PDB file of C-alpha atoms in Angstrom:
ATOM      1  CA  ASP A   1       0.031   0.078  -0.045  1.00  0.00           C
ATOM      2  CA  LEU A   2       2.754   2.372   0.855  1.00  0.00           C
ATOM      3  CA  LEU A   3       4.390   2.021  -2.478  1.00  0.00           C
ATOM      4  CA  HIS A   4       1.051   2.631  -4.376  1.00  0.00           C
ATOM      5  CA  TRP A   5       0.343   5.635  -2.075  1.00  0.00           C
ATOM      6  CA  GLU A   6       3.731   7.207  -2.643  1.00  0.00           C
ATOM      7  CA  VAL A   7       3.352   6.703  -6.446  1.00  0.00           C
ATOM      8  CA  ILE A   8      -0.055   8.523  -6.257  1.00  0.00           C
ATOM      9  CA  LYS A   9       1.396  11.397  -4.280  1.00  0.00           C
ATOM     10  CA  TRP A  10       4.243  11.689  -6.613  1.00  0.00           C
ATOM     11  CA  GLY A  11       2.054  11.588  -9.685  1.00  0.00           C
ATOM     12  CA  ARG A  12      -0.242  14.270  -8.264  1.00  0.00           C
ATOM     13  CA  GLU A  13       2.855  16.555  -7.413  1.00  0.00           C
ATOM     14  CA  ASN A  14       4.038  16.108 -11.060  1.00  0.00           C
ATOM     15  CA  GLY A  15       0.812  16.717 -12.738  1.00  0.00           C
ATOM     16  CA  CYS A  16      -0.488  13.094 -13.493  1.00  0.00           C
ATOM     17  CA  LYS A  17      -4.328  12.879 -13.723  1.00  0.00           C
ATOM     18  CA  HIS A  18      -4.370   8.980 -13.788  1.00  0.00           C
ATOM     19  CA  TYR A  19      -2.787   5.934 -12.146  1.00  0.00           C
ATOM     20  CA  ASP A  20      -3.746   2.852 -14.168  1.00  0.00           C
ATOM     21  CA  LEU A  21      -3.915  -0.197 -11.962  1.00  0.00           C
ATOM     22  CA  THR A  22      -4.328  -2.292 -15.081  1.00  0.00           C
ATOM     23  CA  GLY A  23      -7.140  -4.946 -15.390  1.00  0.00           C
ATOM     24  CA  VAL A  24      -9.621  -6.475 -12.897  1.00  0.00           C
ATOM     25  CA  ALA A  25     -12.218  -9.202 -13.280  1.00  0.00           C
ATOM     26  CA  VAL A  26     -15.609  -7.556 -13.612  1.00  0.00           C
ATOM     27  CA  ARG A  27     -17.273 -10.747 -12.250  1.00  0.00           C
ATOM     28  CA  PRO A  28     -14.489 -12.327 -10.200  1.00  0.00           C
ATOM     29  CA  LYS A  29     -14.630 -16.047 -10.313  1.00  0.00           C
ATOM     30  CA  ASP A  30     -12.701 -16.894  -7.086  1.00  0.00           C
ATOM     31  CA  ARG A  31     -11.324 -15.342  -3.931  1.00  0.00           C
ATOM     32  CA  LYS A  32      -8.042 -14.339  -5.446  1.00  0.00           C
ATOM     33  CA  GLU A  33      -9.836 -12.332  -8.153  1.00  0.00           C
ATOM     34  CA  GLU A  34     -12.262 -10.828  -5.446  1.00  0.00           C
ATOM     35  CA  GLY A  35      -9.040  -9.846  -3.400  1.00  0.00           C
ATOM     36  CA  ILE A  36      -7.506  -8.082  -6.480  1.00  0.00           C
ATOM     37  CA  TYR A  37     -10.601  -6.194  -7.100  1.00  0.00           C
ATOM     38  CA  GLU A  38     -10.986  -5.184  -3.489  1.00  0.00           C
ATOM     39  CA  PHE A  39      -7.262  -3.982  -3.355  1.00  0.00           C
ATOM     40  CA  LYS A  40      -7.779  -1.799  -6.399  1.00  0.00           C
ATOM     41  CA  ALA A  41     -11.321  -0.584  -5.390  1.00  0.00           C
ATOM     42  CA  LYS A  42     -10.105   0.741  -1.976  1.00  0.00           C
ATOM     43  CA  TRP A  43      -8.036   3.472  -3.715  1.00  0.00           C
ATOM     44  CA  GLY A  44     -11.148   5.328  -4.698  1.00  0.00           C
ATOM     45  CA  GLY A  45     -10.627   5.334  -8.505  1.00  0.00           C
ATOM     46  CA  ARG A  46     -13.207   4.551 -11.242  1.00  0.00           C
ATOM     47  CA  LEU A  47     -13.678   1.427 -13.230  1.00  0.00           C
ATOM     48  CA  ALA A  48     -13.128   2.113 -17.021  1.00  0.00           C
ATOM     49  CA  ILE A  49     -14.474  -0.681 -19.123  1.00  0.00           C
ATOM     50  CA  SER A  50     -12.226  -1.136 -22.030  1.00  0.00           C
ATOM     51  CA  GLY A  51     -13.747  -4.286 -23.434  1.00  0.00           C
ATOM     52  CA  GLU A  52     -12.043  -7.489 -24.511  1.00  0.00           C
ATOM     53  CA  TYR A  53     -10.584  -8.120 -27.947  1.00  0.00           C
ATOM     54  CA  SER A  54      -9.589 -11.286 -29.656  1.00  0.00           C
ATOM     55  CA  LEU A  55      -7.206 -11.674 -32.537  1.00  0.00           C
ATOM     56  CA  GLU A  56      -7.793 -14.759 -34.636  1.00  0.00           C
ATOM     57  CA  GLY A  57      -4.964 -17.317 -34.710  1.00  0.00           C
ATOM     58  CA  GLY A  58      -3.040 -18.138 -37.801  1.00  0.00           C
ATOM     59  CA  SER A  59      -1.830 -14.587 -38.784  1.00  0.00           C
ATOM     60  CA  VAL A  60       1.775 -13.449 -38.625  1.00  0.00           C
ATOM     61  CA  LEU A  61       0.707 -10.696 -36.312  1.00  0.00           C
ATOM     62  CA  HIS A  62      -0.963 -13.149 -33.927  1.00  0.00           C
ATOM     63  CA  GLY A  63       2.191 -15.264 -33.818  1.00  0.00           C
ATOM     64  CA  LEU A  64       4.376 -12.230 -33.094  1.00  0.00           C
ATOM     65  CA  LEU A  65       1.945 -11.000 -30.335  1.00  0.00           C
ATOM     66  CA  LYS A  66       1.927 -14.399 -28.668  1.00  0.00           C
ATOM     67  CA  LYS A  67       5.797 -14.380 -28.651  1.00  0.00           C
ATOM     68  CA  ALA A  68       5.962 -10.899 -27.200  1.00  0.00           C
ATOM     69  CA  LYS A  69       3.326 -11.799 -24.528  1.00  0.00           C
ATOM     70  CA  ALA A  70       5.378 -14.795 -23.451  1.00  0.00           C
ATOM     71  CA  ALA A  71       8.563 -12.652 -23.329  1.00  0.00           C
ATOM     72  CA  TYR A  72       6.785  -9.936 -21.308  1.00  0.00           C
ATOM     73  CA  ARG A  73       5.489 -12.553 -19.005  1.00  0.00           C
ATOM     74  CA  LYS A  74       8.893 -14.121 -18.615  1.00  0.00           C
ATOM     75  CA  VAL A  75      10.480 -10.879 -17.364  1.00  0.00           C
ATOM     76  CA  GLY A  76       8.165 -10.642 -14.577  1.00  0.00           C
ATOM     77  CA  ASN A  77       4.541  -9.723 -15.175  1.00  0.00           C
ATOM     78  CA  LYS A  78       3.126 -13.026 -13.998  1.00  0.00           C
ATOM     79  CA  GLY A  79      -0.317 -13.285 -12.693  1.00  0.00           C
ATOM     80  CA  ARG A  80      -1.834 -10.206 -14.379  1.00  0.00           C
ATOM     81  CA  VAL A  81      -5.607 -10.149 -14.561  1.00  0.00           C
ATOM     82  CA  THR A  82      -7.017  -8.985 -17.840  1.00  0.00           C
ATOM     83  CA  GLY A  83     -10.433  -7.465 -18.633  1.00  0.00           C
ATOM     84  CA  ALA A  84     -11.544  -4.152 -17.320  1.00  0.00           C
ATOM     85  CA  SER A  85      -9.091  -1.605 -16.513  1.00  0.00           C
ATOM     86  CA  ALA A  86      -9.232   0.054 -13.100  1.00  0.00           C
ATOM     87  CA  GLN A  87      -7.921   3.653 -13.235  1.00  0.00           C
ATOM     88  CA  ALA A  88      -7.357   5.396  -9.850  1.00  0.00           C
ATOM     89  CA  SER A  89      -7.458   9.077 -10.298  1.00  0.00           C
ATOM     90  CA  ALA A  90      -6.286   9.844  -6.845  1.00  0.00           C
ATOM     91  CA  PRO A  91      -9.254  12.029  -5.890  1.00  0.00           C
ATOM     92  CA  ASP A  92      -8.598  14.865  -3.504  1.00  0.00           C
ATOM     93  CA  ALA A  93     -10.822  13.241  -0.907  1.00  0.00           C
ATOM     94  CA  LEU A  94      -8.421  10.322  -0.795  1.00  0.00           C
ATOM     95  CA  LEU A  95      -5.296  12.542  -0.717  1.00  0.00           C
ATOM     96  CA  ASN A  96      -6.864  14.657   1.982  1.00  0.00           C
ATOM     97  CA  ARG A  97      -7.512  11.818   4.355  1.00  0.00           C
ATOM     98  CA  GLY A  98      -3.919  10.395   4.137  1.00  0.00           C
ATOM     99  CA  GLY A  99      -4.432   7.288   2.294  1.00  0.00           C
ATOM    100  CA  PRO A 100      -6.673   4.206   1.758  1.00  0.00           C
TER     101      PRO A 100
END
């Protein structure tokens, strides 16, 4: 929590308007997904539904994207939940009360 809070404060001080916490499951299927949703929701941001997109297999682009995704996950982005994107805008009320 402290790391996220410091990033939010730094962002506000430097003119940032959004802090994107990436995706959450709109309908959590288990306790882990519920926990991820609750963690992100406590920051007081808004849920921005971005939709889901699917690229049909068999194309050269699809193959490249699969390789890029695998390489990206290999370097440390394991366990990322896709779907809706939660953007915390660090509202003034949150900043004024000293954190989540």
